[in-house]
């Protein structure tokens, strides 16, 4: 059951880790989905989510998922993995896990020049991410969070935030966003559907 909206007191805790790393994004996509599984089971599905499972014609056309592993550094050149979890991203790509509230929220991030035909990624460690302001870059913060929704269900939230380090980059990204945002939003929705399906078909997480 998808729900579109913005942050509110009913869907967020007093603190969101995403706010530490992108408190004032220039662009963002936020969507919620009610999951027929308890929060522990839903968060386990988030933690084990495989980005390579997201599919569909529009998703394939976007190339977003294919772009995630393009910076994998294995052997003498990049390779496309068959599995890509958050831990895989943080180990073998320029993405990093910026922070985690176990059972509640997981936040990953990366910097880069996303508007270029060949993206120039830049890995930033958690301690330098928020303060990184070198001109010519954008920063993506990806947050997945889980809240209890009634007795047996969960509210799954997917928040993508983009900030730019200077006005020229903002202008370039605005042009890119005008073309890419429909595809990014389609992948956003497909990610939520996949995590919800994984949680709803899993055995309840051990308490």
PDB file of C-alpha atoms in Angstrom:
ATOM      1  CA  UNK A   1       0.000   0.000   0.000  1.00  0.00           C
ATOM      2  CA  UNK A   2       1.998   3.005  -1.206  1.00  0.00           C
ATOM      3  CA  UNK A   3       1.648   6.407   0.432  1.00  0.00           C
ATOM      4  CA  UNK A   4       3.181   9.599  -0.912  1.00  0.00           C
ATOM      5  CA  UNK A   5       3.833  12.517   1.389  1.00  0.00           C
ATOM      6  CA  UNK A   6       6.281  14.466   3.487  1.00  0.00           C
ATOM      7  CA  UNK A   7       7.800  14.024   6.928  1.00  0.00           C
ATOM      8  CA  UNK A   8       5.382  14.360   9.821  1.00  0.00           C
ATOM      9  CA  UNK A   9       5.330  13.516  13.496  1.00  0.00           C
ATOM     10  CA  UNK A  10       3.470  10.292  12.715  1.00  0.00           C
ATOM     11  CA  UNK A  11       6.127   8.974  10.311  1.00  0.00           C
ATOM     12  CA  UNK A  12       9.402  10.149  11.816  1.00  0.00           C
ATOM     13  CA  UNK A  13      11.166  10.009  15.134  1.00  0.00           C
ATOM     14  CA  UNK A  14      12.486  13.128  16.844  1.00  0.00           C
ATOM     15  CA  UNK A  15      15.757  12.557  14.996  1.00  0.00           C
ATOM     16  CA  UNK A  16      16.358  11.363  11.467  1.00  0.00           C
ATOM     17  CA  UNK A  17      19.895  10.373  10.567  1.00  0.00           C
ATOM     18  CA  UNK A  18      19.275  11.742   7.080  1.00  0.00           C
ATOM     19  CA  UNK A  19      18.934  15.224   8.606  1.00  0.00           C
ATOM     20  CA  UNK A  20      22.537  15.075   9.806  1.00  0.00           C
ATOM     21  CA  UNK A  21      23.884  14.629   6.291  1.00  0.00           C
ATOM     22  CA  UNK A  22      21.351  16.490   4.129  1.00  0.00           C
ATOM     23  CA  UNK A  23      19.293  18.846   6.283  1.00  0.00           C
ATOM     24  CA  UNK A  24      18.386  21.190   3.421  1.00  0.00           C
ATOM     25  CA  UNK A  25      18.381  19.282   0.120  1.00  0.00           C
ATOM     26  CA  UNK A  26      17.906  21.018  -3.214  1.00  0.00           C
ATOM     27  CA  UNK A  27      16.047  17.981  -4.597  1.00  0.00           C
ATOM     28  CA  UNK A  28      14.336  15.117  -2.839  1.00  0.00           C
ATOM     29  CA  UNK A  29      11.992  12.179  -3.314  1.00  0.00           C
ATOM     30  CA  UNK A  30      10.098  10.793  -0.324  1.00  0.00           C
ATOM     31  CA  UNK A  31       7.591   7.973  -0.391  1.00  0.00           C
ATOM     32  CA  UNK A  32       6.030   5.704   2.245  1.00  0.00           C
ATOM     33  CA  UNK A  33       4.554   2.216   2.043  1.00  0.00           C
ATOM     34  CA  UNK A  34       2.536   0.259   4.584  1.00  0.00           C
ATOM     35  CA  UNK A  35       3.993  -3.250   4.932  1.00  0.00           C
ATOM     36  CA  UNK A  36       2.072  -6.239   6.262  1.00  0.00           C
ATOM     37  CA  UNK A  37       4.935  -7.308   8.507  1.00  0.00           C
ATOM     38  CA  UNK A  38       6.234  -6.279  11.909  1.00  0.00           C
ATOM     39  CA  UNK A  39       9.012  -3.637  12.114  1.00  0.00           C
ATOM     40  CA  UNK A  40      11.789  -6.113  12.930  1.00  0.00           C
ATOM     41  CA  UNK A  41      10.958  -8.247   9.906  1.00  0.00           C
ATOM     42  CA  UNK A  42      10.625  -5.196   7.667  1.00  0.00           C
ATOM     43  CA  UNK A  43      13.952  -3.763   8.798  1.00  0.00           C
ATOM     44  CA  UNK A  44      15.630  -7.130   8.203  1.00  0.00           C
ATOM     45  CA  UNK A  45      14.318  -6.912   4.621  1.00  0.00           C
ATOM     46  CA  UNK A  46      15.812  -3.406   4.332  1.00  0.00           C
ATOM     47  CA  UNK A  47      19.174  -4.561   5.653  1.00  0.00           C
ATOM     48  CA  UNK A  48      19.331  -7.487   3.262  1.00  0.00           C
ATOM     49  CA  UNK A  49      17.805  -5.710   0.261  1.00  0.00           C
ATOM     50  CA  UNK A  50      19.453  -6.590  -3.053  1.00  0.00           C
ATOM     51  CA  UNK A  51      19.397  -3.652  -5.472  1.00  0.00           C
ATOM     52  CA  UNK A  52      19.845  -6.041  -8.388  1.00  0.00           C
ATOM     53  CA  UNK A  53      16.343  -7.434  -7.739  1.00  0.00           C
ATOM     54  CA  UNK A  54      14.662  -4.173  -8.755  1.00  0.00           C
ATOM     55  CA  UNK A  55      13.338  -4.598 -12.278  1.00  0.00           C
ATOM     56  CA  UNK A  56      10.701  -3.629 -14.794  1.00  0.00           C
ATOM     57  CA  UNK A  57      10.865  -1.968 -18.221  1.00  0.00           C
ATOM     58  CA  UNK A  58      11.051   1.598 -16.917  1.00  0.00           C
ATOM     59  CA  UNK A  59      13.643   0.680 -14.331  1.00  0.00           C
ATOM     60  CA  UNK A  60      15.802  -1.021 -16.931  1.00  0.00           C
ATOM     61  CA  UNK A  61      15.477   1.987 -19.211  1.00  0.00           C
ATOM     62  CA  UNK A  62      16.643   4.299 -16.469  1.00  0.00           C
ATOM     63  CA  UNK A  63      19.873   2.442 -15.958  1.00  0.00           C
ATOM     64  CA  UNK A  64      19.966   3.620 -12.352  1.00  0.00           C
ATOM     65  CA  UNK A  65      20.493   0.201 -10.851  1.00  0.00           C
ATOM     66  CA  UNK A  66      23.101  -0.621 -13.474  1.00  0.00           C
ATOM     67  CA  UNK A  67      24.846   2.606 -12.520  1.00  0.00           C
ATOM     68  CA  UNK A  68      25.253   1.624  -8.879  1.00  0.00           C
ATOM     69  CA  UNK A  69      27.875  -1.067  -9.460  1.00  0.00           C
ATOM     70  CA  UNK A  70      29.716   0.719 -12.265  1.00  0.00           C
ATOM     71  CA  UNK A  71      32.449   1.794  -9.884  1.00  0.00           C
ATOM     72  CA  UNK A  72      33.042  -1.658  -8.468  1.00  0.00           C
ATOM     73  CA  UNK A  73      36.759  -2.250  -8.332  1.00  0.00           C
ATOM     74  CA  UNK A  74      37.358  -5.974  -8.723  1.00  0.00           C
ATOM     75  CA  UNK A  75      40.352  -7.402 -10.518  1.00  0.00           C
ATOM     76  CA  UNK A  76      41.598  -5.160 -13.308  1.00  0.00           C
ATOM     77  CA  UNK A  77      38.318  -3.481 -14.107  1.00  0.00           C
ATOM     78  CA  UNK A  78      34.688  -2.994 -13.136  1.00  0.00           C
ATOM     79  CA  UNK A  79      32.359  -5.967 -13.044  1.00  0.00           C
ATOM     80  CA  UNK A  80      28.605  -6.239 -12.649  1.00  0.00           C
ATOM     81  CA  UNK A  81      27.727  -8.220  -9.521  1.00  0.00           C
ATOM     82  CA  UNK A  82      24.817 -10.610  -9.269  1.00  0.00           C
ATOM     83  CA  UNK A  83      24.031  -9.296  -5.786  1.00  0.00           C
ATOM     84  CA  UNK A  84      24.281  -5.746  -4.424  1.00  0.00           C
ATOM     85  CA  UNK A  85      23.288  -5.151  -0.806  1.00  0.00           C
ATOM     86  CA  UNK A  86      24.092  -2.102   1.310  1.00  0.00           C
ATOM     87  CA  UNK A  87      27.116  -3.907   2.736  1.00  0.00           C
ATOM     88  CA  UNK A  88      28.315  -4.765  -0.784  1.00  0.00           C
ATOM     89  CA  UNK A  89      27.990  -1.120  -1.818  1.00  0.00           C
ATOM     90  CA  UNK A  90      29.921   0.116   1.201  1.00  0.00           C
ATOM     91  CA  UNK A  91      32.695  -2.440   0.696  1.00  0.00           C
ATOM     92  CA  UNK A  92      33.247  -2.348  -3.050  1.00  0.00           C
ATOM     93  CA  UNK A  93      31.926   0.962  -4.372  1.00  0.00           C
ATOM     94  CA  UNK A  94      32.140   4.689  -3.700  1.00  0.00           C
ATOM     95  CA  UNK A  95      28.974   4.573  -1.601  1.00  0.00           C
ATOM     96  CA  UNK A  96      29.363   4.532   2.178  1.00  0.00           C
ATOM     97  CA  UNK A  97      26.977   3.704   4.998  1.00  0.00           C
ATOM     98  CA  UNK A  98      26.771   7.076   6.723  1.00  0.00           C
ATOM     99  CA  UNK A  99      24.932   5.855   9.786  1.00  0.00           C
ATOM    100  CA  UNK A 100      22.442   3.391  11.183  1.00  0.00           C
ATOM    101  CA  UNK A 101      19.853   3.286  13.930  1.00  0.00           C
ATOM    102  CA  UNK A 102      19.490  -0.508  14.109  1.00  0.00           C
ATOM    103  CA  UNK A 103      15.926  -1.578  13.497  1.00  0.00           C
ATOM    104  CA  UNK A 104      14.874   1.960  12.539  1.00  0.00           C
ATOM    105  CA  UNK A 105      16.945   3.723   9.871  1.00  0.00           C
ATOM    106  CA  UNK A 106      19.825   3.056   7.497  1.00  0.00           C
ATOM    107  CA  UNK A 107      21.517   5.917   5.620  1.00  0.00           C
ATOM    108  CA  UNK A 108      23.990   5.673   2.732  1.00  0.00           C
ATOM    109  CA  UNK A 109      25.622   8.397   0.689  1.00  0.00           C
ATOM    110  CA  UNK A 110      27.942   9.266  -2.160  1.00  0.00           C
ATOM    111  CA  UNK A 111      29.289  12.368  -3.883  1.00  0.00           C
ATOM    112  CA  UNK A 112      29.742  12.790  -7.595  1.00  0.00           C
ATOM    113  CA  UNK A 113      29.096  14.645 -10.820  1.00  0.00           C
ATOM    114  CA  UNK A 114      25.873  12.824 -11.696  1.00  0.00           C
ATOM    115  CA  UNK A 115      24.967  14.991 -14.676  1.00  0.00           C
ATOM    116  CA  UNK A 116      27.984  13.917 -16.730  1.00  0.00           C
ATOM    117  CA  UNK A 117      27.681  11.200 -19.408  1.00  0.00           C
ATOM    118  CA  UNK A 118      30.254   9.215 -17.433  1.00  0.00           C
ATOM    119  CA  UNK A 119      29.612   9.851 -13.762  1.00  0.00           C
ATOM    120  CA  UNK A 120      32.622  10.871 -11.696  1.00  0.00           C
ATOM    121  CA  UNK A 121      31.983   9.410  -8.250  1.00  0.00           C
ATOM    122  CA  UNK A 122      33.769  10.471  -5.075  1.00  0.00           C
ATOM    123  CA  UNK A 123      33.797   8.454  -1.875  1.00  0.00           C
ATOM    124  CA  UNK A 124      33.369  10.498   1.308  1.00  0.00           C
ATOM    125  CA  UNK A 125      33.673   8.999   4.753  1.00  0.00           C
ATOM    126  CA  UNK A 126      30.837   9.686   7.242  1.00  0.00           C
ATOM    127  CA  UNK A 127      32.859  12.216   9.209  1.00  0.00           C
ATOM    128  CA  UNK A 128      33.547  14.404   6.160  1.00  0.00           C
ATOM    129  CA  UNK A 129      30.287  13.977   4.257  1.00  0.00           C
ATOM    130  CA  UNK A 130      28.145  16.761   5.729  1.00  0.00           C
ATOM    131  CA  UNK A 131      30.940  19.336   5.563  1.00  0.00           C
ATOM    132  CA  UNK A 132      32.128  18.513   2.043  1.00  0.00           C
ATOM    133  CA  UNK A 133      31.672  21.670  -0.060  1.00  0.00           C
ATOM    134  CA  UNK A 134      34.229  21.355  -2.848  1.00  0.00           C
ATOM    135  CA  UNK A 135      32.756  23.108  -5.910  1.00  0.00           C
ATOM    136  CA  UNK A 136      31.550  21.001  -8.805  1.00  0.00           C
ATOM    137  CA  UNK A 137      29.907  18.160  -6.906  1.00  0.00           C
ATOM    138  CA  UNK A 138      26.557  16.881  -5.768  1.00  0.00           C
ATOM    139  CA  UNK A 139      25.857  14.643  -2.791  1.00  0.00           C
ATOM    140  CA  UNK A 140      23.193  11.928  -2.612  1.00  0.00           C
ATOM    141  CA  UNK A 141      21.807  10.753   0.724  1.00  0.00           C
ATOM    142  CA  UNK A 142      19.660   7.622   0.653  1.00  0.00           C
ATOM    143  CA  UNK A 143      17.618   6.801   3.764  1.00  0.00           C
ATOM    144  CA  UNK A 144      15.388   3.797   4.407  1.00  0.00           C
ATOM    145  CA  UNK A 145      13.512   3.771   7.681  1.00  0.00           C
ATOM    146  CA  UNK A 146      10.878   1.654   9.427  1.00  0.00           C
ATOM    147  CA  UNK A 147       8.229   2.632  11.989  1.00  0.00           C
ATOM    148  CA  UNK A 148       5.513   0.601  13.656  1.00  0.00           C
ATOM    149  CA  UNK A 149       2.105   1.052  12.030  1.00  0.00           C
ATOM    150  CA  UNK A 150      -0.602  -0.433  14.220  1.00  0.00           C
ATOM    151  CA  UNK A 151      -0.201  -3.816  15.885  1.00  0.00           C
ATOM    152  CA  UNK A 152       1.261  -5.985  13.138  1.00  0.00           C
ATOM    153  CA  UNK A 153       2.251  -3.690  10.291  1.00  0.00           C
ATOM    154  CA  UNK A 154       5.079  -1.285   9.521  1.00  0.00           C
ATOM    155  CA  UNK A 155       5.510   2.017   7.737  1.00  0.00           C
ATOM    156  CA  UNK A 156       8.469   1.828   5.366  1.00  0.00           C
ATOM    157  CA  UNK A 157       9.906   5.185   4.240  1.00  0.00           C
ATOM    158  CA  UNK A 158      12.374   5.794   1.411  1.00  0.00           C
ATOM    159  CA  UNK A 159      13.975   9.233   1.329  1.00  0.00           C
ATOM    160  CA  UNK A 160      16.458  10.359  -1.341  1.00  0.00           C
ATOM    161  CA  UNK A 161      18.041  13.803  -0.925  1.00  0.00           C
ATOM    162  CA  UNK A 162      20.422  15.640  -3.240  1.00  0.00           C
ATOM    163  CA  UNK A 163      22.482  18.678  -2.318  1.00  0.00           C
ATOM    164  CA  UNK A 164      24.870  20.590  -4.597  1.00  0.00           C
ATOM    165  CA  UNK A 165      28.083  22.301  -3.573  1.00  0.00           C
ATOM    166  CA  UNK A 166      27.824  25.412  -5.783  1.00  0.00           C
ATOM    167  CA  UNK A 167      25.407  27.280  -8.033  1.00  0.00           C
ATOM    168  CA  UNK A 168      26.934  25.968 -11.281  1.00  0.00           C
ATOM    169  CA  UNK A 169      26.447  22.375 -10.153  1.00  0.00           C
ATOM    170  CA  UNK A 170      22.912  23.215  -9.070  1.00  0.00           C
ATOM    171  CA  UNK A 171      22.123  24.488 -12.563  1.00  0.00           C
ATOM    172  CA  UNK A 172      23.608  21.417 -14.235  1.00  0.00           C
ATOM    173  CA  UNK A 173      21.809  19.040 -11.926  1.00  0.00           C
ATOM    174  CA  UNK A 174      18.503  20.861 -12.420  1.00  0.00           C
ATOM    175  CA  UNK A 175      18.692  20.092 -16.150  1.00  0.00           C
ATOM    176  CA  UNK A 176      19.591  16.471 -15.424  1.00  0.00           C
ATOM    177  CA  UNK A 177      16.763  16.157 -12.888  1.00  0.00           C
ATOM    178  CA  UNK A 178      14.188  17.379 -15.404  1.00  0.00           C
ATOM    179  CA  UNK A 179      14.989  14.355 -17.574  1.00  0.00           C
ATOM    180  CA  UNK A 180      15.923  11.728 -14.998  1.00  0.00           C
ATOM    181  CA  UNK A 181      13.429  12.304 -12.172  1.00  0.00           C
ATOM    182  CA  UNK A 182      10.582  10.202 -13.663  1.00  0.00           C
ATOM    183  CA  UNK A 183      12.916   7.224 -13.933  1.00  0.00           C
ATOM    184  CA  UNK A 184      14.383   7.791 -10.481  1.00  0.00           C
ATOM    185  CA  UNK A 185      10.886   7.961  -8.999  1.00  0.00           C
ATOM    186  CA  UNK A 186       9.947   4.720 -10.774  1.00  0.00           C
ATOM    187  CA  UNK A 187      12.944   2.975  -9.214  1.00  0.00           C
ATOM    188  CA  UNK A 188      12.080   4.553  -5.880  1.00  0.00           C
ATOM    189  CA  UNK A 189       8.609   2.973  -6.018  1.00  0.00           C
ATOM    190  CA  UNK A 190       9.969  -0.367  -7.261  1.00  0.00           C
ATOM    191  CA  UNK A 191      12.447  -0.477  -4.381  1.00  0.00           C
ATOM    192  CA  UNK A 192       9.658  -0.025  -1.844  1.00  0.00           C
ATOM    193  CA  UNK A 193       7.563  -2.733  -3.520  1.00  0.00           C
ATOM    194  CA  UNK A 194      10.473  -5.163  -3.497  1.00  0.00           C
ATOM    195  CA  UNK A 195      11.358  -4.589   0.156  1.00  0.00           C
ATOM    196  CA  UNK A 196       7.691  -4.883   1.151  1.00  0.00           C
ATOM    197  CA  UNK A 197       7.359  -8.147  -0.768  1.00  0.00           C
ATOM    198  CA  UNK A 198      10.516  -9.529   0.836  1.00  0.00           C
ATOM    199  CA  UNK A 199       9.242  -8.623   4.311  1.00  0.00           C
ATOM    200  CA  UNK A 200       5.730  -9.926   3.750  1.00  0.00           C
ATOM    201  CA  UNK A 201       6.954 -13.296   2.504  1.00  0.00           C
ATOM    202  CA  UNK A 202       9.607 -13.716   5.208  1.00  0.00           C
ATOM    203  CA  UNK A 203       9.192 -15.423   8.524  1.00  0.00           C
ATOM    204  CA  UNK A 204       8.761 -12.905  11.384  1.00  0.00           C
ATOM    205  CA  UNK A 205      12.111 -11.731  12.725  1.00  0.00           C
ATOM    206  CA  UNK A 206      13.212 -13.198  16.055  1.00  0.00           C
ATOM    207  CA  UNK A 207      12.549 -10.921  18.986  1.00  0.00           C
TER     208      UNK A 207
END
